PDB file of C-alpha atoms (C1' of nucleotides) in Angstrom:
ATOM      1  CA  UNK A1357      71.160 272.901  12.292  1.00 84.00           C
ATOM      2  CA  UNK A1358      70.102 275.691   9.998  1.00 91.00           C
ATOM      3  CA  UNK A1359      66.426 276.626  10.354  1.00 94.00           C
ATOM      4  CA  UNK A1360      65.038 278.828   7.609  1.00 97.00           C
ATOM      5  CA  UNK A1361      61.647 280.562   7.658  1.00 98.00           C
ATOM      6  CA  UNK A1362      60.150 282.118   4.545  1.00 98.00           C
ATOM      7  CA  UNK A1363      60.058 285.906   4.725  1.00 98.00           C
ATOM      8  CA  UNK A1364      56.473 287.150   5.273  1.00 98.00           C
ATOM      9  CA  UNK A1365      54.735 289.366   2.706  1.00 98.00           C
ATOM     10  CA  UNK A1366      54.981 292.399   4.958  1.00 97.00           C
ATOM     11  CA  UNK A1367      58.769 292.200   4.844  1.00 98.00           C
ATOM     12  CA  UNK A1368      58.659 293.455   1.270  1.00 98.00           C
ATOM     13  CA  UNK A1369      56.609 296.505   2.239  1.00 97.00           C
ATOM     14  CA  UNK A1370      59.558 298.386   3.722  1.00 98.00           C
ATOM     15  CA  UNK A1371      61.275 301.306   2.078  1.00 98.00           C
ATOM     16  CA  UNK A1372      63.654 300.184  -0.666  1.00 98.00           C
ATOM     17  CA  UNK A1373      66.851 301.588   0.837  1.00 98.00           C
ATOM     18  CA  UNK A1374      66.059 300.039   4.188  1.00 98.00           C
ATOM     19  CA  UNK A1375      65.098 296.758   2.581  1.00 98.00           C
ATOM     20  CA  UNK A1376      68.353 296.605   0.627  1.00 98.00           C
ATOM     21  CA  UNK A1377      70.138 296.507   3.994  1.00 98.00           C
ATOM     22  CA  UNK A1378      67.664 294.155   5.669  1.00 98.00           C
ATOM     23  CA  UNK A1379      68.192 291.665   2.859  1.00 98.00           C
ATOM     24  CA  UNK A1380      71.838 291.216   3.841  1.00 98.00           C
ATOM     25  CA  UNK A1381      72.183 287.955   5.736  1.00 98.00           C
ATOM     26  CA  UNK A1382      68.875 286.620   4.421  1.00 98.00           C
ATOM     27  CA  UNK A1383      68.746 283.441   2.344  1.00 98.00           C
ATOM     28  CA  UNK A1384      67.720 282.752  -1.234  1.00 98.00           C
ATOM     29  CA  UNK A1385      66.322 279.301  -1.825  1.00 98.00           C
ATOM     30  CA  UNK A1386      66.024 277.826  -5.293  1.00 98.00           C
ATOM     31  CA  UNK A1387      64.483 274.448  -6.043  1.00 98.00           C
ATOM     32  CA  UNK A1388      65.486 273.064  -9.413  1.00 95.00           C
ATOM     33  CA  UNK A1389      64.944 269.442 -10.439  1.00 92.00           C
ATOM     34  CA  UNK A1390      64.900 268.165  -6.847  1.00 92.00           C
ATOM     35  CA  UNK A1391      68.036 270.093  -6.031  1.00 96.00           C
ATOM     36  CA  UNK A1392      67.853 272.649  -3.247  1.00 98.00           C
ATOM     37  CA  UNK A1393      70.244 275.522  -3.715  1.00 98.00           C
ATOM     38  CA  UNK A1394      70.755 277.965  -0.862  1.00 98.00           C
ATOM     39  CA  UNK A1395      72.731 281.195  -0.776  1.00 98.00           C
ATOM     40  CA  UNK A1396      73.131 283.925   1.795  1.00 98.00           C
ATOM     41  CA  UNK A1397      72.730 287.442   0.455  1.00 98.00           C
ATOM     42  CA  UNK A1398      75.906 289.438   1.040  1.00 98.00           C
ATOM     43  CA  UNK A1399      75.623 292.315  -1.455  1.00 98.00           C
ATOM     44  CA  UNK A1400      72.674 294.359  -2.776  1.00 98.00           C
ATOM     45  CA  UNK A1401      71.984 297.475  -4.840  1.00 98.00           C
ATOM     46  CA  UNK A1402      68.857 299.613  -4.757  1.00 98.00           C
ATOM     47  CA  UNK A1403      67.269 301.062  -7.897  1.00 98.00           C
ATOM     48  CA  UNK A1404      64.868 303.548  -6.555  1.00 98.00           C
ATOM     49  CA  UNK A1405      62.048 305.447  -8.199  1.00 98.00           C
ATOM     50  CA  UNK A1406      61.218 306.951 -11.612  1.00 97.00           C
ATOM     51  CA  UNK A1407      63.951 309.608 -11.494  1.00 97.00           C
ATOM     52  CA  UNK A1408      66.851 307.263 -10.680  1.00 98.00           C
ATOM     53  CA  UNK A1409      68.820 307.507 -13.925  1.00 97.00           C
ATOM     54  CA  UNK A1410      70.633 304.259 -13.174  1.00 97.00           C
ATOM     55  CA  UNK A1411      67.331 302.379 -13.145  1.00 98.00           C
ATOM     56  CA  UNK A1412      65.775 300.745 -16.180  1.00 98.00           C
ATOM     57  CA  UNK A1413      62.553 302.389 -15.045  1.00 98.00           C
ATOM     58  CA  UNK A1414      63.956 305.878 -15.665  1.00 97.00           C
ATOM     59  CA  UNK A1415      62.717 305.592 -19.260  1.00 95.00           C
ATOM     60  CA  UNK A1416      59.222 304.795 -18.125  1.00 96.00           C
ATOM     61  CA  UNK A1417      57.051 301.738 -18.274  1.00 97.00           C
ATOM     62  CA  UNK A1418      58.007 299.470 -21.186  1.00 97.00           C
ATOM     63  CA  UNK A1419      57.379 295.788 -21.870  1.00 97.00           C
ATOM     64  CA  UNK A1420      60.669 295.042 -20.161  1.00 97.00           C
ATOM     65  CA  UNK A1421      60.297 297.259 -17.100  1.00 98.00           C
ATOM     66  CA  UNK A1422      56.616 296.750 -16.368  1.00 98.00           C
ATOM     67  CA  UNK A1423      57.490 294.287 -13.568  1.00 98.00           C
ATOM     68  CA  UNK A1424      59.303 297.078 -11.743  1.00 98.00           C
ATOM     69  CA  UNK A1425      56.026 298.987 -11.691  1.00 98.00           C
ATOM     70  CA  UNK A1426      54.166 296.014 -10.195  1.00 98.00           C
ATOM     71  CA  UNK A1427      53.725 294.890  -6.585  1.00 98.00           C
ATOM     72  CA  UNK A1428      56.543 294.330  -4.091  1.00 98.00           C
ATOM     73  CA  UNK A1429      57.930 290.818  -3.790  1.00 98.00           C
ATOM     74  CA  UNK A1430      58.006 289.918  -7.486  1.00 98.00           C
ATOM     75  CA  UNK A1431      61.158 288.796  -9.253  1.00 98.00           C
ATOM     76  CA  UNK A1432      62.493 291.148 -11.937  1.00 98.00           C
ATOM     77  CA  UNK A1433      64.938 289.248 -14.134  1.00 98.00           C
ATOM     78  CA  UNK A1434      66.535 290.740 -17.214  1.00 98.00           C
ATOM     79  CA  UNK A1435      69.119 289.830 -19.812  1.00 98.00           C
ATOM     80  CA  UNK A1436      72.274 291.888 -19.764  1.00 97.00           C
ATOM     81  CA  UNK A1437      75.025 292.177 -22.370  1.00 96.00           C
ATOM     82  CA  UNK A1438      73.187 289.673 -24.496  1.00 96.00           C
ATOM     83  CA  UNK A1439      74.270 286.697 -22.434  1.00 96.00           C
ATOM     84  CA  UNK A1440      73.751 287.012 -18.697  1.00 97.00           C
ATOM     85  CA  UNK A1441      70.828 287.406 -16.340  1.00 98.00           C
ATOM     86  CA  UNK A1442      70.434 289.590 -13.292  1.00 98.00           C
ATOM     87  CA  UNK A1443      67.946 289.015 -10.489  1.00 98.00           C
ATOM     88  CA  UNK A1444      66.066 291.748  -8.628  1.00 98.00           C
ATOM     89  CA  UNK A1445      63.380 291.916  -5.982  1.00 98.00           C
ATOM     90  CA  UNK A1446      60.635 294.404  -6.787  1.00 98.00           C
ATOM     91  CA  UNK A1447      59.805 296.838  -3.982  1.00 98.00           C
ATOM     92  CA  UNK A1448      57.432 299.688  -3.133  1.00 98.00           C
ATOM     93  CA  UNK A1449      53.815 300.172  -4.148  1.00 98.00           C
ATOM     94  CA  UNK A1450      52.464 299.494  -7.658  1.00 98.00           C
ATOM     95  CA  UNK A1451      53.334 302.267 -10.130  1.00 97.00           C
ATOM     96  CA  UNK A1452      56.345 303.374  -8.113  1.00 98.00           C
ATOM     97  CA  UNK A1453      59.183 301.568  -9.913  1.00 98.00           C
ATOM     98  CA  UNK A1454      61.889 300.227  -7.613  1.00 98.00           C
ATOM     99  CA  UNK A1455      63.862 297.036  -7.159  1.00 98.00           C
ATOM    100  CA  UNK A1456      66.855 295.581  -5.396  1.00 98.00           C
ATOM    101  CA  UNK A1457      69.564 293.844  -7.397  1.00 98.00           C
ATOM    102  CA  UNK A1458      71.205 290.858  -5.737  1.00 98.00           C
ATOM    103  CA  UNK A1459      74.864 291.381  -6.532  1.00 98.00           C
ATOM    104  CA  UNK A1460      76.411 288.518  -4.582  1.00 98.00           C
ATOM    105  CA  UNK A1461      75.557 285.610  -2.324  1.00 98.00           C
ATOM    106  CA  UNK A1462      77.590 283.229  -0.208  1.00 97.00           C
ATOM    107  CA  UNK A1463      77.035 279.629  -1.331  1.00 96.00           C
ATOM    108  CA  UNK A1464      75.460 277.656   1.526  1.00 96.00           C
ATOM    109  CA  UNK A1465      74.001 274.439   0.110  1.00 96.00           C
ATOM    110  CA  UNK A1466      73.847 272.673  -3.231  1.00 96.00           C
ATOM    111  CA  UNK A1467      77.348 273.730  -4.136  1.00 94.00           C
ATOM    112  CA  UNK A1468      78.131 270.771  -6.425  1.00 94.00           C
ATOM    113  CA  UNK A1469      75.022 271.640  -8.446  1.00 95.00           C
ATOM    114  CA  UNK A1470      76.022 275.309  -8.574  1.00 95.00           C
ATOM    115  CA  UNK A1471      79.400 274.323  -9.970  1.00 94.00           C
ATOM    116  CA  UNK A1472      77.684 272.323 -12.694  1.00 94.00           C
ATOM    117  CA  UNK A1473      75.346 275.199 -13.518  1.00 96.00           C
ATOM    118  CA  UNK A1474      78.296 277.551 -13.778  1.00 94.00           C
ATOM    119  CA  UNK A1475      80.008 275.071 -16.087  1.00 78.00           C
ATOM    120  CA  UNK A1476      83.264 275.348 -14.267  1.00 59.00           C
ATOM    121  CA  UNK A1477      85.072 272.425 -12.789  1.00 42.00           C
ATOM    122  CA  UNK A1478      86.184 272.871  -9.176  1.00 41.00           C
ATOM    123  CA  UNK A1479      89.865 272.743  -9.981  1.00 37.00           C
ATOM    124  CA  UNK A1480      89.498 275.524 -12.519  1.00 37.00           C
ATOM    125  CA  UNK A1481      88.638 278.024  -9.834  1.00 40.00           C
ATOM    126  CA  UNK A1482      90.567 279.364  -6.925  1.00 38.00           C
ATOM    127  CA  UNK A1483      89.787 277.354  -3.852  1.00 40.00           C
ATOM    128  CA  UNK A1484      89.218 278.799  -0.445  1.00 43.00           C
ATOM    129  CA  UNK A1485      88.242 277.177   2.794  1.00 39.00           C
ATOM    130  CA  UNK A1486      85.151 278.344   4.555  1.00 40.00           C
ATOM    131  CA  UNK A1487      85.934 280.843   7.314  1.00 41.00           C
ATOM    132  CA  UNK A1488      84.958 279.707  10.786  1.00 35.00           C
ATOM    133  CA  UNK A1489      82.294 282.105  11.912  1.00 36.00           C
ATOM    134  CA  UNK A1490      81.787 283.445  15.408  1.00 30.00           C
ATOM    135  CA  UNK A1491      79.544 281.708  17.891  1.00 28.00           C
ATOM    136  CA  UNK A1492      76.515 283.657  16.598  1.00 32.00           C
ATOM    137  CA  UNK A1493      76.643 281.591  13.436  1.00 34.00           C
ATOM    138  CA  UNK A1494      74.951 278.199  13.471  1.00 34.00           C
ATOM    139  CA  UNK A1495      76.945 275.217  12.351  1.00 34.00           C
ATOM    140  CA  UNK A1496      76.285 274.475   8.696  1.00 33.00           C
ATOM    141  CA  UNK A1497      76.944 270.785   8.478  1.00 33.00           C
ATOM    142  CA  UNK A1498      76.277 270.630   4.753  1.00 40.00           C
ATOM    143  CA  UNK A1499      79.018 273.033   3.898  1.00 40.00           C
ATOM    144  CA  UNK A1500      81.357 272.484   6.802  1.00 36.00           C
ATOM    145  CA  UNK A1501      84.653 271.100   5.691  1.00 34.00           C
ATOM    146  CA  UNK A1502      83.878 271.612   2.022  1.00 44.00           C
ATOM    147  CA  UNK A1503      86.114 273.565  -0.222  1.00 47.00           C
ATOM    148  CA  UNK A1504      84.328 276.311  -2.025  1.00 53.00           C
ATOM    149  CA  UNK A1505      85.201 278.547  -4.843  1.00 74.00           C
ATOM    150  CA  UNK A1506      85.322 282.206  -4.171  1.00 86.00           C
ATOM    151  CA  UNK A1507      84.168 283.056  -7.657  1.00 92.00           C
ATOM    152  CA  UNK A1508      81.091 280.852  -7.769  1.00 95.00           C
ATOM    153  CA  UNK A1509      78.443 283.460  -6.883  1.00 96.00           C
ATOM    154  CA  UNK A1510      80.312 286.741  -6.298  1.00 96.00           C
ATOM    155  CA  UNK A1511      78.564 288.753  -9.002  1.00 97.00           C
ATOM    156  CA  UNK A1512      74.962 289.347 -10.108  1.00 98.00           C
ATOM    157  CA  UNK A1513      75.217 287.233 -13.260  1.00 98.00           C
ATOM    158  CA  UNK A1514      77.386 284.560 -11.677  1.00 97.00           C
ATOM    159  CA  UNK A1515      74.784 284.125  -8.977  1.00 98.00           C
ATOM    160  CA  UNK A1516      72.001 283.751 -11.551  1.00 98.00           C
ATOM    161  CA  UNK A1517      74.005 281.209 -13.514  1.00 97.00           C
ATOM    162  CA  UNK A1518      74.767 279.151 -10.400  1.00 97.00           C
ATOM    163  CA  UNK A1519      71.122 279.246  -9.254  1.00 98.00           C
ATOM    164  CA  UNK A1520      69.636 278.657 -12.732  1.00 98.00           C
ATOM    165  CA  UNK A1521      67.743 281.922 -12.619  1.00 98.00           C
ATOM    166  CA  UNK A1522      66.636 282.721 -16.152  1.00 97.00           C
ATOM    167  CA  UNK A1523      64.077 284.735 -18.032  1.00 97.00           C
ATOM    168  CA  UNK A1524      61.245 282.269 -17.528  1.00 97.00           C
ATOM    169  CA  UNK A1525      61.273 283.119 -13.811  1.00 98.00           C
ATOM    170  CA  UNK A1526      60.679 286.813 -14.510  1.00 98.00           C
ATOM    171  CA  UNK A1527      57.585 288.047 -12.675  1.00 98.00           C
ATOM    172  CA  UNK A1528      57.525 285.140 -10.235  1.00 98.00           C
ATOM    173  CA  UNK A1529      56.039 286.006  -6.843  1.00 98.00           C
ATOM    174  CA  UNK A1530      58.723 285.339  -4.240  1.00 98.00           C
ATOM    175  CA  UNK A1531      56.116 285.551  -1.494  1.00 98.00           C
ATOM    176  CA  UNK A1532      54.528 282.243  -2.463  1.00 97.00           C
ATOM    177  CA  UNK A1533      56.684 280.526  -5.068  1.00 98.00           C
ATOM    178  CA  UNK A1534      57.949 277.072  -4.197  1.00 97.00           C
ATOM    179  CA  UNK A1535      60.876 277.158  -6.590  1.00 98.00           C
ATOM    180  CA  UNK A1536      62.380 280.535  -5.709  1.00 98.00           C
ATOM    181  CA  UNK A1537      61.924 282.405  -2.449  1.00 98.00           C
ATOM    182  CA  UNK A1538      63.602 284.260   0.386  1.00 98.00           C
ATOM    183  CA  UNK A1539      63.973 283.101   3.963  1.00 98.00           C
ATOM    184  CA  UNK A1540      65.671 283.970   7.215  1.00 98.00           C
ATOM    185  CA  UNK A1541      67.289 282.253  10.136  1.00 98.00           C
ATOM    186  CA  UNK A1542      65.402 283.919  13.029  1.00 96.00           C
ATOM    187  CA  UNK A1543      68.427 283.511  15.310  1.00 95.00           C
ATOM    188  CA  UNK A1544      70.726 285.349  12.952  1.00 96.00           C
ATOM    189  CA  UNK A1545      70.854 289.127  13.243  1.00 95.00           C
ATOM    190  CA  UNK A1546      73.051 291.492  11.246  1.00 97.00           C
ATOM    191  CA  UNK A1547      74.402 294.458  13.173  1.00 97.00           C
ATOM    192  CA  UNK A1548      74.398 297.752  11.235  1.00 97.00           C
ATOM    193  CA  UNK A1549      78.120 298.055  11.963  1.00 97.00           C
ATOM    194  CA  UNK A1550      78.727 295.045   9.705  1.00 97.00           C
ATOM    195  CA  UNK A1551      77.212 296.800   6.677  1.00 98.00           C
ATOM    196  CA  UNK A1552      79.130 298.941   4.189  1.00 97.00           C
ATOM    197  CA  UNK A1553      77.243 301.534   2.149  1.00 97.00           C
ATOM    198  CA  UNK A1554      78.934 302.691  -1.066  1.00 96.00           C
ATOM    199  CA  UNK A1555      78.298 303.783  -4.661  1.00 96.00           C
ATOM    200  CA  UNK A1556      76.709 301.443  -7.177  1.00 97.00           C
ATOM    201  CA  UNK A1557      78.704 299.629  -9.855  1.00 96.00           C
ATOM    202  CA  UNK A1558      78.582 299.803 -13.632  1.00 95.00           C
ATOM    203  CA  UNK A1559      76.250 302.782 -14.021  1.00 96.00           C
ATOM    204  CA  UNK A1560      78.496 305.522 -15.411  1.00 93.00           C
ATOM    205  CA  UNK A1561      75.645 306.679 -17.629  1.00 94.00           C
ATOM    206  CA  UNK A1562      73.499 307.673 -14.650  1.00 95.00           C
ATOM    207  CA  UNK A1563      74.567 311.318 -14.325  1.00 94.00           C
ATOM    208  CA  UNK A1564      74.142 312.637 -10.785  1.00 95.00           C
ATOM    209  CA  UNK A1565      72.632 309.334  -9.719  1.00 96.00           C
ATOM    210  CA  UNK A1566      75.868 307.457 -10.279  1.00 94.00           C
ATOM    211  CA  UNK A1567      77.126 308.804  -6.968  1.00 95.00           C
ATOM    212  CA  UNK A1568      74.183 307.672  -4.872  1.00 97.00           C
ATOM    213  CA  UNK A1569      75.440 305.336  -2.124  1.00 97.00           C
ATOM    214  CA  UNK A1570      72.848 302.680  -2.773  1.00 98.00           C
ATOM    215  CA  UNK A1571      75.058 299.605  -2.757  1.00 98.00           C
ATOM    216  CA  UNK A1572      75.289 297.613   0.458  1.00 98.00           C
ATOM    217  CA  UNK A1573      77.444 294.678   1.443  1.00 98.00           C
ATOM    218  CA  UNK A1574      78.558 292.682   4.449  1.00 97.00           C
ATOM    219  CA  UNK A1575      82.022 293.774   5.496  1.00 95.00           C
ATOM    220  CA  UNK A1576      84.662 291.075   5.539  1.00 89.00           C
ATOM    221  CA  UNK A1577      82.559 288.618   3.589  1.00 94.00           C
ATOM    222  CA  UNK A1578      84.581 286.544   1.133  1.00 92.00           C
ATOM    223  CA  UNK A1579      81.902 286.508  -1.541  1.00 95.00           C
ATOM    224  CA  UNK A1580      81.537 290.224  -2.273  1.00 95.00           C
ATOM    225  CA  UNK A1581      81.805 291.142  -5.965  1.00 96.00           C
ATOM    226  CA  UNK A1582      84.209 294.040  -5.273  1.00 93.00           C
ATOM    227  CA  UNK A1583      85.376 296.164  -2.347  1.00 88.00           C
TER     228      UNK A1583
ATOM    229  C1'  DC B1002      99.024 292.953  -9.260  1.00 96.17           C
ATOM    230  C1'  DC B1003      96.603 295.727 -13.201  1.00 96.17           C
ATOM    231  C1'  DT B1004      94.407 296.997 -17.928  1.00 96.17           C
ATOM    232  C1'  DG B1005      91.864 296.241 -22.162  1.00 96.17           C
ATOM    233  C1'  DG B1006      88.931 293.990 -25.268  1.00 96.17           C
ATOM    234  C1'  DG B1007      85.602 290.425 -26.907  1.00 96.17           C
ATOM    235  C1'  DA B1008      81.429 287.768 -26.299  1.00 96.17           C
ATOM    236  C1'  DT B1009      76.298 288.070 -27.659  1.00 96.17           C
ATOM    237  C1'  DT B1010      71.341 289.594 -28.234  1.00 96.17           C
ATOM    238  C1'  DT B1011      67.563 292.138 -26.336  1.00 96.17           C
ATOM    239  C1'  DT B1012      65.795 296.558 -25.926  1.00 96.17           C
ATOM    240  C1'  DC B1013      64.495 301.007 -27.104  1.00 96.17           C
ATOM    241  C1'  DT B1014      65.721 305.136 -30.209  1.00 96.17           C
TER     242       DT B1014
ATOM    243  C1'  DG C 414      71.951 301.263 -34.710  1.00 96.17           C
ATOM    244  C1'  DA C 415      73.885 301.854 -30.074  1.00 96.17           C
ATOM    245  C1'  DA C 416      74.104 300.603 -25.557  1.00 96.17           C
ATOM    246  C1'  DA C 417      73.804 297.512 -21.925  1.00 96.17           C
ATOM    247  C1'  DA C 418      72.775 297.164 -13.430  1.00 96.17           C
ATOM    248  C1'  DT C 419      78.711 291.578 -16.721  1.00 96.17           C
ATOM    249  C1'  DC C 420      82.209 288.114 -17.064  1.00 96.17           C
ATOM    250  C1'  DC C 421      86.411 286.057 -18.580  1.00 96.17           C
ATOM    251  C1'  DC C 422      90.777 285.758 -20.531  1.00 96.17           C
ATOM    252  C1'  DA C 423      95.121 287.451 -22.293  1.00 96.17           C
ATOM    253  C1'  DG C 424      99.021 290.245 -21.795  1.00 96.17           C
ATOM    254  C1'  DG C 425     102.161 293.380 -19.330  1.00 96.17           C
ATOM    255  C1'  DA C 426     104.415 295.045 -14.952  1.00 96.17           C
TER     256       DA C 426
END
DNA sequence: CCTGGGATTTTCT
DNA sequence: GAAAATCCCAGGA
């Protein structure tokens, strides 16, 4: 049985780069129209401070980026390429702009609903069977035996589509929201050796900051956006 | 397997 | 007016 506890407010007070790693293996829970969608975070990217040229906040506080300058634990959701959304968790103190982009999750529960939200029929996607985890992993009866699609949530915009995360949720406080929040399984620990730290994706415009190794992912997880 | 281009609209210059 | 923290599909090897 999977027991999930909401992450406490103090969790969000950690340094952004540390938090981006601590978020790996944590769960995102989304309640939408009586459906409970759950995903395990497997890939993150940190956008860190006013001088990070990859960050939207590099151009200062604007109507769009003001959430990044707000308190830790808020949701920063923005439209990208005119048609997709990306979801971030705001970090650090007010007026120090920083956030962590959720780049990929592993679908855990509510998968039929995610497929509907993504508007793709199961047989249109490549099917994979869930890997059997080691004994440290609890049995997940809801997903055990199910076939899942590898491409359902393995990208920042795919994840948002599957979890119905849209602009109206921008600014939501993840620390107390009932419809979108983060949680952990207290028995589940991620060893540092399981984490890869590499360069961020899709930020060629960021000058020297494009080489910062601020992307983190769980090695050997099937639902990573890219190696 | 890989590469290239189109979709679509907000945001800030 | 240009660019964008992306995705998907088509076409070639």
